[in-house]
PDB file of C-alpha atoms in Angstrom:
ATOM      1  CA  MET A   1      57.711 262.326 -24.748  1.00  0.00           C
ATOM      2  CA  ASN A   2      60.925 264.176 -25.693  1.00  0.00           C
ATOM      3  CA  GLU A   3      62.941 263.368 -28.815  1.00  0.00           C
ATOM      4  CA  ARG A   4      65.803 261.741 -26.874  1.00  0.00           C
ATOM      5  CA  ARG A   5      63.411 259.293 -25.188  1.00  0.00           C
ATOM      6  CA  ARG A   6      61.725 258.485 -28.500  1.00  0.00           C
ATOM      7  CA  ALA A   7      65.103 257.756 -30.081  1.00  0.00           C
ATOM      8  CA  ALA A   8      66.145 255.514 -27.192  1.00  0.00           C
ATOM      9  CA  LEU A   9      62.914 253.492 -27.383  1.00  0.00           C
ATOM     10  CA  ALA A  10      63.239 253.172 -31.140  1.00  0.00           C
ATOM     11  CA  LEU A  11      66.798 251.850 -30.761  1.00  0.00           C
ATOM     12  CA  VAL A  12      65.686 249.270 -28.180  1.00  0.00           C
ATOM     13  CA  ALA A  13      62.849 248.123 -30.465  1.00  0.00           C
ATOM     14  CA  LEU A  14      65.246 247.856 -33.401  1.00  0.00           C
ATOM     15  CA  LEU A  15      67.732 245.768 -31.399  1.00  0.00           C
ATOM     16  CA  CYS A  16      64.970 243.474 -30.168  1.00  0.00           C
ATOM     17  CA  PHE A  17      63.707 243.037 -33.723  1.00  0.00           C
ATOM     18  CA  ALA A  18      67.195 242.227 -34.988  1.00  0.00           C
ATOM     19  CA  ALA A  19      67.752 239.702 -32.220  1.00  0.00           C
ATOM     20  CA  ALA A  20      64.465 238.003 -33.046  1.00  0.00           C
ATOM     21  CA  GLY A  21      65.368 237.902 -36.719  1.00  0.00           C
ATOM     22  CA  GLN A  22      68.651 236.192 -35.889  1.00  0.00           C
ATOM     23  CA  ALA A  23      67.039 233.344 -33.905  1.00  0.00           C
ATOM     24  CA  ALA A  24      68.933 230.106 -34.325  1.00  0.00           C
ATOM     25  CA  THR A  25      67.593 227.699 -36.904  1.00  0.00           C
ATOM     26  CA  GLY A  26      68.309 224.074 -37.555  1.00  0.00           C
ATOM     27  CA  ARG A  27      70.447 222.851 -40.397  1.00  0.00           C
ATOM     28  CA  ALA A  28      70.804 219.766 -42.572  1.00  0.00           C
ATOM     29  CA  GLU A  29      73.821 217.648 -43.438  1.00  0.00           C
ATOM     30  CA  CYS A  30      73.771 215.262 -46.393  1.00  0.00           C
ATOM     31  CA  ARG A  31      76.560 212.693 -46.556  1.00  0.00           C
ATOM     32  CA  THR A  32      77.126 208.986 -47.207  1.00  0.00           C
ATOM     33  CA  VAL A  33      77.756 206.018 -44.958  1.00  0.00           C
ATOM     34  CA  PRO A  34      79.879 203.100 -46.254  1.00  0.00           C
ATOM     35  CA  SER A  35      78.168 199.717 -46.082  1.00  0.00           C
ATOM     36  CA  ARG A  36      79.849 196.332 -46.194  1.00  0.00           C
ATOM     37  CA  ILE A  37      76.459 194.647 -46.079  1.00  0.00           C
ATOM     38  CA  LEU A  38      75.123 196.453 -49.167  1.00  0.00           C
ATOM     39  CA  HIS A  39      78.561 196.740 -50.846  1.00  0.00           C
ATOM     40  CA  ARG A  40      78.108 200.447 -51.545  1.00  0.00           C
ATOM     41  CA  ALA A  41      77.959 203.849 -49.927  1.00  0.00           C
ATOM     42  CA  VAL A  42      74.440 204.858 -48.878  1.00  0.00           C
ATOM     43  CA  PRO A  43      73.455 208.557 -48.943  1.00  0.00           C
ATOM     44  CA  TYR A  44      71.646 210.052 -45.981  1.00  0.00           C
ATOM     45  CA  CYS A  45      70.575 213.434 -44.655  1.00  0.00           C
ATOM     46  CA  ILE A  46      70.259 214.454 -41.034  1.00  0.00           C
ATOM     47  CA  LEU A  47      68.380 217.457 -39.644  1.00  0.00           C
ATOM     48  CA  LEU A  48      70.113 219.066 -36.677  1.00  0.00           C
ATOM     49  CA  PRO A  49      68.075 221.249 -34.290  1.00  0.00           C
ATOM     50  CA  PRO A  50      68.799 224.918 -33.525  1.00  0.00           C
ATOM     51  CA  SER A  51      70.873 224.324 -30.369  1.00  0.00           C
ATOM     52  CA  TYR A  52      73.021 221.523 -31.797  1.00  0.00           C
ATOM     53  CA  ASP A  53      76.039 223.649 -32.793  1.00  0.00           C
ATOM     54  CA  ALA A  54      75.906 225.945 -29.783  1.00  0.00           C
ATOM     55  CA  GLU A  55      75.464 223.391 -27.009  1.00  0.00           C
ATOM     56  CA  LYS A  56      78.476 221.171 -27.658  1.00  0.00           C
ATOM     57  CA  THR A  57      77.911 218.715 -24.812  1.00  0.00           C
ATOM     58  CA  ARG A  58      74.160 218.276 -25.183  1.00  0.00           C
ATOM     59  CA  ARG A  59      72.823 214.947 -26.453  1.00  0.00           C
ATOM     60  CA  TYR A  60      69.551 214.489 -28.319  1.00  0.00           C
ATOM     61  CA  PRO A  61      66.939 211.845 -29.094  1.00  0.00           C
ATOM     62  CA  VAL A  62      66.968 210.670 -32.704  1.00  0.00           C
ATOM     63  CA  LEU A  63      64.182 209.914 -35.159  1.00  0.00           C
ATOM     64  CA  TYR A  64      64.952 207.691 -38.144  1.00  0.00           C
ATOM     65  CA  PHE A  65      62.521 208.726 -40.875  1.00  0.00           C
ATOM     66  CA  LEU A  66      62.009 206.533 -43.964  1.00  0.00           C
ATOM     67  CA  HIS A  67      60.933 207.964 -47.319  1.00  0.00           C
ATOM     68  CA  GLY A  68      58.355 206.559 -49.711  1.00  0.00           C
ATOM     69  CA  LEU A  69      58.789 204.731 -53.000  1.00  0.00           C
ATOM     70  CA  GLY A  70      60.265 207.011 -55.664  1.00  0.00           C
ATOM     71  CA  ASP A  71      61.692 209.458 -53.137  1.00  0.00           C
ATOM     72  CA  ASN A  72      65.105 209.587 -51.466  1.00  0.00           C
ATOM     73  CA  GLU A  73      67.050 210.805 -48.453  1.00  0.00           C
ATOM     74  CA  GLN A  74      66.474 214.470 -49.401  1.00  0.00           C
ATOM     75  CA  MET A  75      62.702 214.242 -48.971  1.00  0.00           C
ATOM     76  CA  PHE A  76      62.640 216.862 -46.181  1.00  0.00           C
ATOM     77  CA  LEU A  77      64.855 219.270 -48.130  1.00  0.00           C
ATOM     78  CA  ARG A  78      63.193 219.082 -51.542  1.00  0.00           C
ATOM     79  CA  SER A  79      59.591 219.041 -50.348  1.00  0.00           C
ATOM     80  CA  GLY A  80      59.729 222.011 -48.006  1.00  0.00           C
ATOM     81  CA  ALA A  81      59.141 219.782 -44.976  1.00  0.00           C
ATOM     82  CA  LEU A  82      62.361 221.130 -43.445  1.00  0.00           C
ATOM     83  CA  ASP A  83      60.616 224.506 -43.138  1.00  0.00           C
ATOM     84  CA  LEU A  84      57.777 222.831 -41.233  1.00  0.00           C
ATOM     85  CA  VAL A  85      60.249 221.169 -38.870  1.00  0.00           C
ATOM     86  CA  GLU A  86      62.218 224.370 -38.291  1.00  0.00           C
ATOM     87  CA  ASP A  87      59.020 226.317 -37.677  1.00  0.00           C
ATOM     88  CA  ALA A  88      57.957 223.748 -35.074  1.00  0.00           C
ATOM     89  CA  TRP A  89      61.357 223.991 -33.372  1.00  0.00           C
ATOM     90  CA  GLU A  90      61.409 227.794 -33.377  1.00  0.00           C
ATOM     91  CA  ARG A  91      57.890 228.295 -31.998  1.00  0.00           C
ATOM     92  CA  GLY A  92      58.410 225.599 -29.370  1.00  0.00           C
ATOM     93  CA  GLY A  93      55.766 223.300 -30.849  1.00  0.00           C
ATOM     94  CA  ILE A  94      58.132 220.351 -30.448  1.00  0.00           C
ATOM     95  CA  GLY A  95      61.285 219.647 -28.480  1.00  0.00           C
ATOM     96  CA  GLU A  96      64.640 219.321 -30.190  1.00  0.00           C
ATOM     97  CA  TYR A  97      65.724 215.983 -31.619  1.00  0.00           C
ATOM     98  CA  LEU A  98      67.699 214.753 -34.625  1.00  0.00           C
ATOM     99  CA  ILE A  99      65.963 213.447 -37.764  1.00  0.00           C
ATOM    100  CA  ALA A 100      68.004 211.043 -39.933  1.00  0.00           C
ATOM    101  CA  THR A 101      66.757 209.971 -43.379  1.00  0.00           C
ATOM    102  CA  PRO A 102      68.659 207.219 -45.236  1.00  0.00           C
ATOM    103  CA  ARG A 103      68.167 206.411 -48.923  1.00  0.00           C
ATOM    104  CA  GLY A 104      66.080 203.246 -49.120  1.00  0.00           C
ATOM    105  CA  GLY A 105      65.501 202.793 -52.852  1.00  0.00           C
ATOM    106  CA  ALA A 106      62.651 200.325 -53.417  1.00  0.00           C
ATOM    107  CA  SER A 107      63.738 198.025 -50.582  1.00  0.00           C
ATOM    108  CA  PHE A 108      60.674 198.363 -48.320  1.00  0.00           C
ATOM    109  CA  TYR A 109      63.452 198.537 -45.685  1.00  0.00           C
ATOM    110  CA  ILE A 110      63.598 194.747 -45.309  1.00  0.00           C
ATOM    111  CA  ASN A 111      66.011 192.012 -46.408  1.00  0.00           C
ATOM    112  CA  SER A 112      64.933 190.869 -49.880  1.00  0.00           C
ATOM    113  CA  ARG A 113      63.644 187.343 -50.502  1.00  0.00           C
ATOM    114  CA  ASP A 114      66.723 186.387 -52.544  1.00  0.00           C
ATOM    115  CA  GLY A 115      69.137 187.804 -49.954  1.00  0.00           C
ATOM    116  CA  ARG A 116      70.798 190.168 -52.414  1.00  0.00           C
ATOM    117  CA  GLU A 117      69.556 193.379 -50.776  1.00  0.00           C
ATOM    118  CA  ARG A 118      69.923 193.072 -47.000  1.00  0.00           C
ATOM    119  CA  TYR A 119      68.578 196.532 -46.211  1.00  0.00           C
ATOM    120  CA  GLU A 120      67.170 195.669 -42.784  1.00  0.00           C
ATOM    121  CA  ASP A 121      70.575 194.320 -41.724  1.00  0.00           C
ATOM    122  CA  PHE A 122      72.267 197.462 -43.036  1.00  0.00           C
ATOM    123  CA  LEU A 123      69.874 199.764 -41.211  1.00  0.00           C
ATOM    124  CA  LEU A 124      70.159 198.046 -37.829  1.00  0.00           C
ATOM    125  CA  ARG A 125      73.790 196.916 -37.877  1.00  0.00           C
ATOM    126  CA  GLU A 126      75.468 199.765 -39.764  1.00  0.00           C
ATOM    127  CA  PHE A 127      73.321 202.873 -40.200  1.00  0.00           C
ATOM    128  CA  LEU A 128      71.980 203.271 -36.666  1.00  0.00           C
ATOM    129  CA  PRO A 129      75.398 202.665 -35.052  1.00  0.00           C
ATOM    130  CA  PHE A 130      77.010 205.076 -37.547  1.00  0.00           C
ATOM    131  CA  ILE A 131      74.576 207.887 -36.734  1.00  0.00           C
ATOM    132  CA  GLU A 132      74.853 207.305 -33.006  1.00  0.00           C
ATOM    133  CA  ARG A 133      78.673 207.292 -33.130  1.00  0.00           C
ATOM    134  CA  ASN A 134      78.991 210.395 -35.248  1.00  0.00           C
ATOM    135  CA  TYR A 135      76.250 212.591 -33.789  1.00  0.00           C
ATOM    136  CA  ARG A 136      75.440 213.425 -30.194  1.00  0.00           C
ATOM    137  CA  THR A 137      72.493 211.147 -29.522  1.00  0.00           C
ATOM    138  CA  GLN A 138      71.043 209.998 -26.221  1.00  0.00           C
ATOM    139  CA  PRO A 139      71.523 206.268 -25.645  1.00  0.00           C
ATOM    140  CA  GLY A 140      68.756 203.725 -25.299  1.00  0.00           C
ATOM    141  CA  ARG A 141      65.523 202.755 -27.047  1.00  0.00           C
ATOM    142  CA  ARG A 142      63.498 205.418 -25.195  1.00  0.00           C
ATOM    143  CA  TYR A 143      65.320 208.095 -27.181  1.00  0.00           C
ATOM    144  CA  ARG A 144      65.198 206.290 -30.544  1.00  0.00           C
ATOM    145  CA  GLY A 145      62.160 206.529 -32.802  1.00  0.00           C
ATOM    146  CA  ILE A 146      61.387 205.341 -36.313  1.00  0.00           C
ATOM    147  CA  GLY A 147      58.796 206.671 -38.731  1.00  0.00           C
ATOM    148  CA  GLY A 148      57.958 206.947 -42.386  1.00  0.00           C
ATOM    149  CA  ILE A 149      55.442 207.591 -45.138  1.00  0.00           C
ATOM    150  CA  SER A 150      53.961 205.103 -47.621  1.00  0.00           C
ATOM    151  CA  MET A 151      56.669 202.478 -48.272  1.00  0.00           C
ATOM    152  CA  GLY A 152      58.600 204.094 -45.423  1.00  0.00           C
ATOM    153  CA  GLY A 153      55.575 203.667 -43.169  1.00  0.00           C
ATOM    154  CA  TYR A 154      55.594 199.956 -43.973  1.00  0.00           C
ATOM    155  CA  GLY A 155      59.309 199.830 -43.171  1.00  0.00           C
ATOM    156  CA  ALA A 156      58.952 201.757 -39.915  1.00  0.00           C
ATOM    157  CA  LEU A 157      56.131 199.551 -38.617  1.00  0.00           C
ATOM    158  CA  HIS A 158      57.916 196.384 -39.728  1.00  0.00           C
ATOM    159  CA  LEU A 159      61.159 197.357 -38.005  1.00  0.00           C
ATOM    160  CA  ALA A 160      59.528 198.593 -34.792  1.00  0.00           C
ATOM    161  CA  PHE A 161      57.241 195.552 -34.471  1.00  0.00           C
ATOM    162  CA  ARG A 162      60.037 193.132 -35.270  1.00  0.00           C
ATOM    163  CA  HIS A 163      62.641 194.856 -33.081  1.00  0.00           C
ATOM    164  CA  PRO A 164      60.709 196.568 -30.261  1.00  0.00           C
ATOM    165  CA  GLU A 165      63.781 196.298 -28.035  1.00  0.00           C
ATOM    166  CA  MET A 166      65.471 198.881 -30.274  1.00  0.00           C
ATOM    167  CA  PHE A 167      62.785 201.560 -30.636  1.00  0.00           C
ATOM    168  CA  GLY A 168      60.685 203.449 -28.131  1.00  0.00           C
ATOM    169  CA  ALA A 169      58.230 204.943 -30.643  1.00  0.00           C
ATOM    170  CA  VAL A 170      57.002 204.423 -34.207  1.00  0.00           C
ATOM    171  CA  SER A 171      54.826 206.440 -36.548  1.00  0.00           C
ATOM    172  CA  ALA A 172      53.501 205.882 -40.065  1.00  0.00           C
ATOM    173  CA  SER A 173      51.583 208.098 -42.472  1.00  0.00           C
ATOM    174  CA  SER A 174      49.676 206.394 -45.307  1.00  0.00           C
ATOM    175  CA  ALA A 175      51.675 203.218 -44.705  1.00  0.00           C
ATOM    176  CA  ALA A 176      51.678 200.635 -47.517  1.00  0.00           C
ATOM    177  CA  LEU A 177      49.680 198.106 -45.506  1.00  0.00           C
ATOM    178  CA  ILE A 178      48.114 195.266 -47.512  1.00  0.00           C
ATOM    179  CA  GLU A 179      46.818 192.071 -45.942  1.00  0.00           C
ATOM    180  CA  GLU A 180      46.877 189.973 -49.116  1.00  0.00           C
ATOM    181  CA  PRO A 181      49.777 190.128 -51.597  1.00  0.00           C
ATOM    182  CA  PRO A 182      48.825 191.221 -55.136  1.00  0.00           C
ATOM    183  CA  ARG A 183      48.575 188.446 -57.720  1.00  0.00           C
ATOM    184  CA  ILE A 184      48.782 188.017 -61.487  1.00  0.00           C
ATOM    185  CA  THR A 185      45.474 186.369 -62.332  1.00  0.00           C
ATOM    186  CA  THR A 186      46.076 185.761 -66.055  1.00  0.00           C
ATOM    187  CA  PRO A 187      48.708 183.114 -66.972  1.00  0.00           C
ATOM    188  CA  GLY A 188      51.541 184.634 -68.947  1.00  0.00           C
ATOM    189  CA  ALA A 189      50.416 188.186 -68.213  1.00  0.00           C
ATOM    190  CA  GLN A 190      53.114 190.824 -68.297  1.00  0.00           C
ATOM    191  CA  GLN A 191      54.037 192.193 -64.875  1.00  0.00           C
ATOM    192  CA  SER A 192      53.211 195.809 -64.134  1.00  0.00           C
ATOM    193  CA  PRO A 193      56.008 198.147 -62.930  1.00  0.00           C
ATOM    194  CA  VAL A 194      54.634 197.882 -59.381  1.00  0.00           C
ATOM    195  CA  MET A 195      54.671 194.078 -59.546  1.00  0.00           C
ATOM    196  CA  ARG A 196      58.247 194.131 -60.827  1.00  0.00           C
ATOM    197  CA  LEU A 197      59.260 196.326 -57.894  1.00  0.00           C
ATOM    198  CA  LEU A 198      57.540 194.026 -55.424  1.00  0.00           C
ATOM    199  CA  ALA A 199      59.090 190.978 -57.055  1.00  0.00           C
ATOM    200  CA  GLY A 200      62.565 192.376 -56.446  1.00  0.00           C
ATOM    201  CA  VAL A 201      61.848 192.367 -52.713  1.00  0.00           C
ATOM    202  CA  PHE A 202      59.259 189.626 -52.116  1.00  0.00           C
ATOM    203  CA  GLY A 203      60.201 187.132 -54.855  1.00  0.00           C
ATOM    204  CA  SER A 204      58.883 186.277 -58.312  1.00  0.00           C
ATOM    205  CA  PRO A 205      56.269 184.914 -58.103  1.00  0.00           C
ATOM    206  CA  LEU A 206      55.628 186.590 -54.766  1.00  0.00           C
ATOM    207  CA  ASP A 207      56.471 184.258 -51.901  1.00  0.00           C
ATOM    208  CA  ARG A 208      53.360 184.235 -49.692  1.00  0.00           C
ATOM    209  CA  ALA A 209      55.142 182.888 -46.619  1.00  0.00           C
ATOM    210  CA  PHE A 210      57.875 185.522 -46.953  1.00  0.00           C
ATOM    211  CA  TRP A 211      55.254 188.242 -47.446  1.00  0.00           C
ATOM    212  CA  ASP A 212      53.431 187.187 -44.290  1.00  0.00           C
ATOM    213  CA  ARG A 213      56.592 186.991 -42.167  1.00  0.00           C
ATOM    214  CA  ASN A 214      57.417 190.601 -42.995  1.00  0.00           C
ATOM    215  CA  ASN A 215      53.930 192.129 -43.133  1.00  0.00           C
ATOM    216  CA  PRO A 216      53.433 194.641 -40.271  1.00  0.00           C
ATOM    217  CA  LEU A 217      49.789 193.537 -40.022  1.00  0.00           C
ATOM    218  CA  ARG A 218      50.876 189.976 -39.262  1.00  0.00           C
ATOM    219  CA  LEU A 219      53.678 191.072 -36.966  1.00  0.00           C
ATOM    220  CA  ALA A 220      51.228 193.228 -34.996  1.00  0.00           C
ATOM    221  CA  ARG A 221      49.221 190.142 -34.005  1.00  0.00           C
ATOM    222  CA  THR A 222      51.976 188.593 -31.900  1.00  0.00           C
ATOM    223  CA  ALA A 223      54.845 191.100 -31.446  1.00  0.00           C
ATOM    224  CA  ALA A 224      55.796 192.129 -27.903  1.00  0.00           C
ATOM    225  CA  ILE A 225      54.934 195.814 -28.430  1.00  0.00           C
ATOM    226  CA  ALA A 226      53.010 196.716 -25.285  1.00  0.00           C
ATOM    227  CA  GLY A 227      55.658 199.276 -24.308  1.00  0.00           C
ATOM    228  CA  LEU A 228      56.009 200.827 -27.772  1.00  0.00           C
ATOM    229  CA  GLY A 229      54.599 204.282 -28.535  1.00  0.00           C
ATOM    230  CA  ILE A 230      52.523 203.927 -31.740  1.00  0.00           C
ATOM    231  CA  TYR A 231      50.993 206.611 -33.978  1.00  0.00           C
ATOM    232  CA  PHE A 232      49.613 206.210 -37.513  1.00  0.00           C
ATOM    233  CA  ASP A 233      47.250 208.014 -39.852  1.00  0.00           C
ATOM    234  CA  CYS A 234      45.939 207.653 -43.384  1.00  0.00           C
ATOM    235  CA  GLY A 235      43.765 209.511 -45.862  1.00  0.00           C
ATOM    236  CA  GLU A 236      40.187 208.300 -46.170  1.00  0.00           C
ATOM    237  CA  GLN A 237      40.512 208.493 -49.958  1.00  0.00           C
ATOM    238  CA  ASP A 238      43.989 206.955 -50.218  1.00  0.00           C
ATOM    239  CA  ASP A 239      44.800 206.326 -53.878  1.00  0.00           C
ATOM    240  CA  TYR A 240      46.009 202.791 -53.161  1.00  0.00           C
ATOM    241  CA  GLY A 241      43.399 201.800 -50.624  1.00  0.00           C
ATOM    242  CA  PHE A 242      45.885 201.866 -47.751  1.00  0.00           C
ATOM    243  CA  GLU A 243      43.179 203.212 -45.451  1.00  0.00           C
ATOM    244  CA  ARG A 244      41.847 199.643 -45.260  1.00  0.00           C
ATOM    245  CA  GLY A 245      45.212 198.405 -44.020  1.00  0.00           C
ATOM    246  CA  ALA A 246      45.395 201.234 -41.488  1.00  0.00           C
ATOM    247  CA  ALA A 247      41.919 200.359 -40.187  1.00  0.00           C
ATOM    248  CA  ALA A 248      42.943 196.695 -39.971  1.00  0.00           C
ATOM    249  CA  LEU A 249      45.998 197.619 -37.908  1.00  0.00           C
ATOM    250  CA  ASP A 250      43.819 199.702 -35.603  1.00  0.00           C
ATOM    251  CA  GLU A 251      41.522 196.695 -35.093  1.00  0.00           C
ATOM    252  CA  ILE A 252      44.435 194.358 -34.353  1.00  0.00           C
ATOM    253  CA  LEU A 253      46.005 196.685 -31.805  1.00  0.00           C
ATOM    254  CA  THR A 254      42.638 197.457 -30.213  1.00  0.00           C
ATOM    255  CA  SER A 255      41.826 193.740 -29.878  1.00  0.00           C
ATOM    256  CA  ARG A 256      45.171 193.247 -28.121  1.00  0.00           C
ATOM    257  CA  ARG A 257      44.580 196.339 -25.948  1.00  0.00           C
ATOM    258  CA  ILE A 258      47.829 197.850 -27.199  1.00  0.00           C
ATOM    259  CA  PRO A 259      47.760 201.659 -26.621  1.00  0.00           C
ATOM    260  CA  HIS A 260      48.082 203.579 -29.865  1.00  0.00           C
ATOM    261  CA  GLU A 261      46.954 206.735 -31.641  1.00  0.00           C
ATOM    262  CA  PHE A 262      45.164 206.345 -34.980  1.00  0.00           C
ATOM    263  CA  HIS A 263      43.471 208.839 -37.292  1.00  0.00           C
ATOM    264  CA  LEU A 264      41.668 208.671 -40.621  1.00  0.00           C
ATOM    265  CA  TYR A 265      41.633 212.122 -42.210  1.00  0.00           C
ATOM    266  CA  PRO A 266      40.112 213.409 -45.444  1.00  0.00           C
ATOM    267  CA  GLY A 267      42.649 213.184 -48.256  1.00  0.00           C
ATOM    268  CA  GLY A 268      44.498 210.999 -50.709  1.00  0.00           C
ATOM    269  CA  HIS A 269      48.006 209.605 -51.117  1.00  0.00           C
ATOM    270  CA  ASN A 270      50.119 212.648 -51.951  1.00  0.00           C
ATOM    271  CA  TRP A 271      52.569 215.103 -50.463  1.00  0.00           C
ATOM    272  CA  GLY A 272      49.823 217.599 -49.698  1.00  0.00           C
ATOM    273  CA  TYR A 273      48.269 215.088 -47.314  1.00  0.00           C
ATOM    274  CA  PHE A 274      51.619 214.155 -45.752  1.00  0.00           C
ATOM    275  CA  ALA A 275      52.597 217.790 -45.205  1.00  0.00           C
ATOM    276  CA  GLN A 276      49.242 218.639 -43.651  1.00  0.00           C
ATOM    277  CA  HIS A 277      49.649 215.962 -40.965  1.00  0.00           C
ATOM    278  CA  LEU A 278      53.423 215.957 -40.493  1.00  0.00           C
ATOM    279  CA  SER A 279      53.163 218.180 -37.430  1.00  0.00           C
ATOM    280  CA  ALA A 280      51.085 215.539 -35.634  1.00  0.00           C
ATOM    281  CA  SER A 281      53.886 212.995 -36.096  1.00  0.00           C
ATOM    282  CA  LEU A 282      56.514 215.483 -34.932  1.00  0.00           C
ATOM    283  CA  GLU A 283      54.496 216.271 -31.803  1.00  0.00           C
ATOM    284  CA  PHE A 284      54.005 212.555 -31.144  1.00  0.00           C
ATOM    285  CA  TYR A 285      57.782 212.046 -31.021  1.00  0.00           C
ATOM    286  CA  SER A 286      58.270 215.098 -28.842  1.00  0.00           C
ATOM    287  CA  ARG A 287      55.922 213.528 -26.301  1.00  0.00           C
ATOM    288  CA  ALA A 288      57.446 210.067 -26.688  1.00  0.00           C
ATOM    289  CA  PHE A 289      60.952 211.445 -26.069  1.00  0.00           C
ATOM    290  CA  GLY A 290      59.743 213.288 -22.977  1.00  0.00           C
ATOM    291  CA  LEU A 291      60.352 216.711 -24.526  1.00  0.00           C
ATOM    292  CA  GLY A 292      56.860 218.132 -24.196  1.00  0.00           C
ATOM    293  CA  SER A 293      53.209 217.396 -24.781  1.00  0.00           C
ATOM    294  CA  ALA A 294      50.573 218.679 -27.156  1.00  0.00           C
ATOM    295  CA  GLN A 295      46.956 219.385 -26.337  1.00  0.00           C
ATOM    296  CA  GLY A 296      44.137 217.413 -27.810  1.00  0.00           C
ATOM    297  CA  GLN A 297      45.937 214.115 -28.388  1.00  0.00           C
ATOM    298  CA  LYS A 298      43.644 211.171 -28.983  1.00  0.00           C
ATOM    299  CA  LYS A 299      44.622 207.850 -27.455  1.00  0.00           C
ATOM    300  CA  ARG A 300      43.060 204.608 -28.575  1.00  0.00           C
TER     301      ARG A 300
END
């Protein structure tokens, strides 16, 4: 091979390498949405896929993803999960859709017992319409999913089971599923921090009827969810015992012959577990939105 040909081939290889290195990536926006229902501005972040800025007329499905207790709307940015999402987009592991994460505080994403924190009303009446007015989303429940981890998993299942006409798919990782509400067994005992948090949402003392009305496990027994895509997983060694709630949900849905995908994996209740299994949730939504399928899915 002569020198001129070698130089030409080297130039082509260099240009191809540069083009590959400049592949489009997604980006995140973090802003606030004003809320009359909550009487404050609520921060949120939204992940936009690689083609969003280039394809100005294209519309996308949207996933509303709810963070866990003690976290906030920047969960994907601070944890490194954004890198996992972008990697999945760039290698074609999932189709492109928007991911919106609102700040939920300690609300469990429901309206509180005392009516002071109407988070469920805010989410459905203000946040979803705001996102779908201001970003190019595809209309209809088929292209709207909701998911979450821990407290956010509780919120996602609650909202999807209670409002199946609004969502086409739901996922939950290590969801805070508890059949029986926790109790203070000793009269006059001081409440733990967890009990104080629960009391702010479910009443003090905890209102059993209110707990049951909002509990995803109870909702799953009667909700009209036959057409809802459902995925959930939990660690077998969950630090809070949420694997028992996940197994109970699996039994309820199985007894009703509701199609769903459920996994118990080795692991506890921590970000390492969530990150390890995040890709399964992302692929689930890609299939649910009709953007592609993954091999080896397990239907129950």
